[in-house]
PDB file of C-alpha atoms in Angstrom:
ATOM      1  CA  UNK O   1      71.756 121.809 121.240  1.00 71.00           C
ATOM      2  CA  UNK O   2      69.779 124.398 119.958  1.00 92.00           C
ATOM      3  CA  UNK O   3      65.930 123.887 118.746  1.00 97.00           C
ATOM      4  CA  UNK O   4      65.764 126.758 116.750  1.00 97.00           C
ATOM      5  CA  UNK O   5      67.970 124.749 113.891  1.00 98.00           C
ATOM      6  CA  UNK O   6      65.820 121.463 114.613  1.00 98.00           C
ATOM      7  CA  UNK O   7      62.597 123.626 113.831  1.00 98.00           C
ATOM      8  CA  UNK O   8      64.600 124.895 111.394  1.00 98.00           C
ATOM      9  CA  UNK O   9      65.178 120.761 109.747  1.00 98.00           C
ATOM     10  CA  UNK O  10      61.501 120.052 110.165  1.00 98.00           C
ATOM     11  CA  UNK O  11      60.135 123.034 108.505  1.00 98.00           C
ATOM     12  CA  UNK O  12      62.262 122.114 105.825  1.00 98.00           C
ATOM     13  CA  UNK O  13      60.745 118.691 105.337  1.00 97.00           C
ATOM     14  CA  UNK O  14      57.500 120.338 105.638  1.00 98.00           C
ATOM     15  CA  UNK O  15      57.932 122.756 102.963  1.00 97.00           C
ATOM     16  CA  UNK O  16      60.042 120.771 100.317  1.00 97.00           C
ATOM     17  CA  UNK O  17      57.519 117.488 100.731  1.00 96.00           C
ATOM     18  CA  UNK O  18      54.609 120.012  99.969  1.00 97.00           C
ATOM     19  CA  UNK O  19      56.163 121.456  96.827  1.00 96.00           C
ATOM     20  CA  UNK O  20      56.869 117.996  95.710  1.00 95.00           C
ATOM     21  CA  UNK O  21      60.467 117.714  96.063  1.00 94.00           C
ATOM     22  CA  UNK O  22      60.525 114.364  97.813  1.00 93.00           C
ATOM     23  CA  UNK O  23      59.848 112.977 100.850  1.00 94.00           C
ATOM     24  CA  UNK O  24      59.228 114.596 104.770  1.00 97.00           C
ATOM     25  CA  UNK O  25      63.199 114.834 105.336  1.00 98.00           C
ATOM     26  CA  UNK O  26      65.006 118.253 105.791  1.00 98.00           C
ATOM     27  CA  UNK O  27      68.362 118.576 107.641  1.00 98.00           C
ATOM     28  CA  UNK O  28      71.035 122.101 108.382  1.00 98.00           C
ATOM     29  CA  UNK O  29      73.936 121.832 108.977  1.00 98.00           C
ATOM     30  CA  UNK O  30      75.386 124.737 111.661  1.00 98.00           C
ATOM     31  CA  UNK O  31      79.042 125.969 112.357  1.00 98.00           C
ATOM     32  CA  UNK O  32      79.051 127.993 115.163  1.00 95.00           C
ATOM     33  CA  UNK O  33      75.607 129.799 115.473  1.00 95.00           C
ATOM     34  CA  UNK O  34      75.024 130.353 111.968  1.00 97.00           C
ATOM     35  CA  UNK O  35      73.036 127.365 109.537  1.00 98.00           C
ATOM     36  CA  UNK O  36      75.844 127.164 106.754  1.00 98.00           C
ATOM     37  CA  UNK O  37      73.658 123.767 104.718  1.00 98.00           C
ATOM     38  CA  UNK O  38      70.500 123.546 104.475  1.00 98.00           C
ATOM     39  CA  UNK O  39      69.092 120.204 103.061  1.00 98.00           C
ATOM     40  CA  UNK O  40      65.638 118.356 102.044  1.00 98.00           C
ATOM     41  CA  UNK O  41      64.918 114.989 100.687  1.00 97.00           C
ATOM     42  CA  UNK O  42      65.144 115.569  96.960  1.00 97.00           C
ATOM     43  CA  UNK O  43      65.377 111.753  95.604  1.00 96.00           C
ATOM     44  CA  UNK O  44      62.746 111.881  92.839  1.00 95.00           C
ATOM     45  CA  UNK O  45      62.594 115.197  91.919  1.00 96.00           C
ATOM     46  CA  UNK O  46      66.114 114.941  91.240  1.00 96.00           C
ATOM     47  CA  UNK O  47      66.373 111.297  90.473  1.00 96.00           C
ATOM     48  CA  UNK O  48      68.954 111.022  92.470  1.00 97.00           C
ATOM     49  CA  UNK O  49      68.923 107.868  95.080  1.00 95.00           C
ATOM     50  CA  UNK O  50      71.804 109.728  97.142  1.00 97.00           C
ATOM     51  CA  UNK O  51      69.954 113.272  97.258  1.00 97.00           C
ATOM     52  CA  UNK O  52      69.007 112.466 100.994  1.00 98.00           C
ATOM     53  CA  UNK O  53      68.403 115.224 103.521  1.00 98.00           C
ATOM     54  CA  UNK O  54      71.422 115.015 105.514  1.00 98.00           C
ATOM     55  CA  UNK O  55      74.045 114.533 101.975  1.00 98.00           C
ATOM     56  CA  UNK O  56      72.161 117.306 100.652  1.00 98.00           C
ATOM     57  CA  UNK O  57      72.944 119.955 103.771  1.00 98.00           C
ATOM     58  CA  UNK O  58      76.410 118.602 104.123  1.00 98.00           C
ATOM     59  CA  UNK O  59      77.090 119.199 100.512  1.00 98.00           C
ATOM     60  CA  UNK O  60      76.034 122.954 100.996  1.00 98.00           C
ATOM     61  CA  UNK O  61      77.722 123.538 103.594  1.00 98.00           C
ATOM     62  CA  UNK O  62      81.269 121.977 102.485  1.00 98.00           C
ATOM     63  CA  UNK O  63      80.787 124.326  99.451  1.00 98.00           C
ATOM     64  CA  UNK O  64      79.868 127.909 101.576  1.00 98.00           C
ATOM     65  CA  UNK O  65      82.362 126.826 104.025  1.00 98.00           C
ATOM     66  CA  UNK O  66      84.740 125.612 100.863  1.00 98.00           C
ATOM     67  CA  UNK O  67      86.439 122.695 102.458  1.00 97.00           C
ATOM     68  CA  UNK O  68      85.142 118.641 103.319  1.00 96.00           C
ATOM     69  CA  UNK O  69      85.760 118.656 106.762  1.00 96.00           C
ATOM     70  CA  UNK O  70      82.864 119.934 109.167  1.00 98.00           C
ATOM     71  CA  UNK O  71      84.539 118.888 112.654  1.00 98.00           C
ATOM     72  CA  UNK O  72      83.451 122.173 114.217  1.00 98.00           C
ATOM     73  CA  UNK O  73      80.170 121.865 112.669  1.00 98.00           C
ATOM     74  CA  UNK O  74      77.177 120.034 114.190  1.00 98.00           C
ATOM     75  CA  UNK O  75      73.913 118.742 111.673  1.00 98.00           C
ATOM     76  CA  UNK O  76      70.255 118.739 112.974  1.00 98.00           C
ATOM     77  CA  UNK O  77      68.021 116.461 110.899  1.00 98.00           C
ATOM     78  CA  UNK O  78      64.417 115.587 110.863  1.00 98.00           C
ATOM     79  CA  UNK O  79      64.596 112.128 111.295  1.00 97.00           C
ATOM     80  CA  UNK O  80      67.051 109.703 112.260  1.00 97.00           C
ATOM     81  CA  UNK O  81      69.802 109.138 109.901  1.00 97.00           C
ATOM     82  CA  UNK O  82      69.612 106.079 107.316  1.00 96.00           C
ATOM     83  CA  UNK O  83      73.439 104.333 106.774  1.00 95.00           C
ATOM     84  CA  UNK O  84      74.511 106.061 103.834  1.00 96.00           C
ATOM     85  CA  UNK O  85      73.789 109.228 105.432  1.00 97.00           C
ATOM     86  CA  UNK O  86      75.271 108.072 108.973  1.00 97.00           C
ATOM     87  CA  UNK O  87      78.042 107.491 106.690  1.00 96.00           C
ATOM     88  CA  UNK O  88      78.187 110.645 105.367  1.00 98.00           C
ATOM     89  CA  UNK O  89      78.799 112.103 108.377  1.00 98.00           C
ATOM     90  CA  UNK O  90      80.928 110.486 109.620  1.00 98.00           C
ATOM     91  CA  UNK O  91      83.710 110.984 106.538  1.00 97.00           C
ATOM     92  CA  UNK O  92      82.729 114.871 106.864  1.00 98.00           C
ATOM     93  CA  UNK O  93      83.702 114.611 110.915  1.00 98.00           C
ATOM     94  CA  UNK O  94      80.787 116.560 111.948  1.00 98.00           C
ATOM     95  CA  UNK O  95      80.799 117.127 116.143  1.00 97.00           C
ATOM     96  CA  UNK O  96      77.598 116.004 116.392  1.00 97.00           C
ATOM     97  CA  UNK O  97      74.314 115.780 115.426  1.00 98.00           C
ATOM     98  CA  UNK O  98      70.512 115.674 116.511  1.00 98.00           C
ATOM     99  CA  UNK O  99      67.645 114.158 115.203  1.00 98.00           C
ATOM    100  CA  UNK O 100      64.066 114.430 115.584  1.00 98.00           C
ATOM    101  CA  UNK O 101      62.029 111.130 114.440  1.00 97.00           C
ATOM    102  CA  UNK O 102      63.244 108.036 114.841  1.00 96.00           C
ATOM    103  CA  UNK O 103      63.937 105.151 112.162  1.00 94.00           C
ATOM    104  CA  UNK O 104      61.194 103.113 113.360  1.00 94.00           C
ATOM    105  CA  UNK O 105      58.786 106.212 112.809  1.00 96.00           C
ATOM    106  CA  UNK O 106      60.098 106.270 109.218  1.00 95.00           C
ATOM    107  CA  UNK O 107      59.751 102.901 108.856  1.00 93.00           C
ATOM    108  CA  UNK O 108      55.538 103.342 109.953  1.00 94.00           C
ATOM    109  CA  UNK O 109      55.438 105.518 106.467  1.00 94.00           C
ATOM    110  CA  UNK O 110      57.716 103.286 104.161  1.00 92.00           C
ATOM    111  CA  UNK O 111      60.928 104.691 104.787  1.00 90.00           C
ATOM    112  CA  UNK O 112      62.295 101.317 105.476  1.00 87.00           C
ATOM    113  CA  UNK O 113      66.554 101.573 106.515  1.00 89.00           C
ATOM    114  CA  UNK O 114      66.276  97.889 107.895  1.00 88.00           C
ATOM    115  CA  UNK O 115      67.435  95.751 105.182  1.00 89.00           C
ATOM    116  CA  UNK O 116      70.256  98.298 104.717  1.00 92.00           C
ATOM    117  CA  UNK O 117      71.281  97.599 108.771  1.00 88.00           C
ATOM    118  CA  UNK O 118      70.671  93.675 107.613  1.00 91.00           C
ATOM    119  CA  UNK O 119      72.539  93.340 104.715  1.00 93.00           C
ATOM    120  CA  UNK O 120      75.600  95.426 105.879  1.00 90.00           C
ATOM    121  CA  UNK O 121      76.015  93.502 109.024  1.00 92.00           C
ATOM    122  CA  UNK O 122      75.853  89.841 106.689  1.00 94.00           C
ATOM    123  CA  UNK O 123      79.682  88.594 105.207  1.00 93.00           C
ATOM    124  CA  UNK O 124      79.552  89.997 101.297  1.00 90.00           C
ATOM    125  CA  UNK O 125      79.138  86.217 100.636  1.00 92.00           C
ATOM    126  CA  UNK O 126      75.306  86.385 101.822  1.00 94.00           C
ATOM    127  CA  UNK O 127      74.210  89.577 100.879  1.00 93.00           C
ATOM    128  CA  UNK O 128      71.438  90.334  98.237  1.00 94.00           C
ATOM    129  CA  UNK O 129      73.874  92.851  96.029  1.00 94.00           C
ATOM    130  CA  UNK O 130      76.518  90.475  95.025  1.00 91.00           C
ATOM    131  CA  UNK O 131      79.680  92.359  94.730  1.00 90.00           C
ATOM    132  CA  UNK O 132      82.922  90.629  93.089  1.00 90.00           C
ATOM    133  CA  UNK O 133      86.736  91.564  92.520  1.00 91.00           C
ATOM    134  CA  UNK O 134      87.919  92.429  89.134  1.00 95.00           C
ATOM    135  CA  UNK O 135      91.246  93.729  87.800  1.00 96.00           C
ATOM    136  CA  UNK O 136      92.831  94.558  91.644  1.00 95.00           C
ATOM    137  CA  UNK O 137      96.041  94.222  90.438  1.00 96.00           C
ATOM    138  CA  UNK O 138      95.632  97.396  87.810  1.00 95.00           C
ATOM    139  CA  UNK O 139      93.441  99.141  90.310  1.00 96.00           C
ATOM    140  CA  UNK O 140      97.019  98.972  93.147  1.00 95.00           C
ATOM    141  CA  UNK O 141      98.477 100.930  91.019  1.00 95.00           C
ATOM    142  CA  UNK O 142      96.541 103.474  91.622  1.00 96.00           C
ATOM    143  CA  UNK O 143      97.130 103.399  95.264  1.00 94.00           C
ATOM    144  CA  UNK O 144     101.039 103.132  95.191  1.00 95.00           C
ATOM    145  CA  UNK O 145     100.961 106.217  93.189  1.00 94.00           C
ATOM    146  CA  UNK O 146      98.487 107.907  95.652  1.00 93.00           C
ATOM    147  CA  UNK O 147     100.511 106.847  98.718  1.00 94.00           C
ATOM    148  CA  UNK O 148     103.902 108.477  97.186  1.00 95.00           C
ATOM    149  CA  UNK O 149     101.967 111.406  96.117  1.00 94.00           C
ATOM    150  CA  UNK O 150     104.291 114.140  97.766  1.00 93.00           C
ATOM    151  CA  UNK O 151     101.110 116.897  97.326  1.00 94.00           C
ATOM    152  CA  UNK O 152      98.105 115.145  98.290  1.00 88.00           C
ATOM    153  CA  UNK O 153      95.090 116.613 100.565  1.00 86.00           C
ATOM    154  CA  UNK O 154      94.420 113.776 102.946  1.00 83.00           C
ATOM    155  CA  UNK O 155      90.798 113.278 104.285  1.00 81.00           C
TER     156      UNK O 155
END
């Protein structure tokens, strides 16, 4: 744990909110003792619902680092991490990660992540966003060719 890089996170939310970029959110991603992603909530000046702190710093540092798995790599973020972006980092296998505000402070501002929580914990059958299958038979296919894919890159 090291609170240079959290200091590092916040000052990012600072600066990026004030120059309009979105909201109070920043995030860097570290390897060793070197920040190799630095990220900031850019969601409406990119108009871009996914541009989230924590995606945004992982996606840097996948691309300086040039591969998708950060498992000796350790994120420090600003605030808590909504479910998409606990999700993200969980599929890029970072070691760990800190945080600085909570949800429940985010929530006090309108950064609301409890319906998300809600609705992902409810059978599909109940949840607001009705999701349905269509076409899984064509859409196998896919997969059988992807698992006897001799060359493929697992992740």
């Amino acid at each position: 744990m090291n609170e240079q890089f959290m200091r590092e996170a916040i000052r990012l939310s600072v600066a990026m909110m004030r120059r309009g970029k979105g909201g109070p959110f920043g995030a860097v991603v570290v390897c060793g003792d070197r920040v190799v992603g630095h990220g900031w909530n850019a969601v409406t000046s990119r108009n871009d619902p996914t541009a989230h702190a924590e995606v945004m710093a992982i996606r840097q540092a996948c691309r300086n680092l040039n591969r998708f798995h950060l498992e000796d790599c350790e994120i420090y973020t600003s605030c808590e991490p909504c479910p998409m972006c606990l999700a993200a980092m969980y599929w890029a296998r970072l070691r760990k990660g800190y945080y600085a505000n909570t949800r429940k402070d985010a929530a006090r501002i309108g950064f609301n992540d409890a319906l998300i929580y809600q609705e992902v914990a409810r059978p599909k059958s109940k949840r607001k966003l009705r999701m349905a299958p269509l076409l899984r038979d064509e859409a196998l296919k896919a997969f059988a060719e992807w698992e006897s894919k001799a060359d493929k890159l697992r992740y």
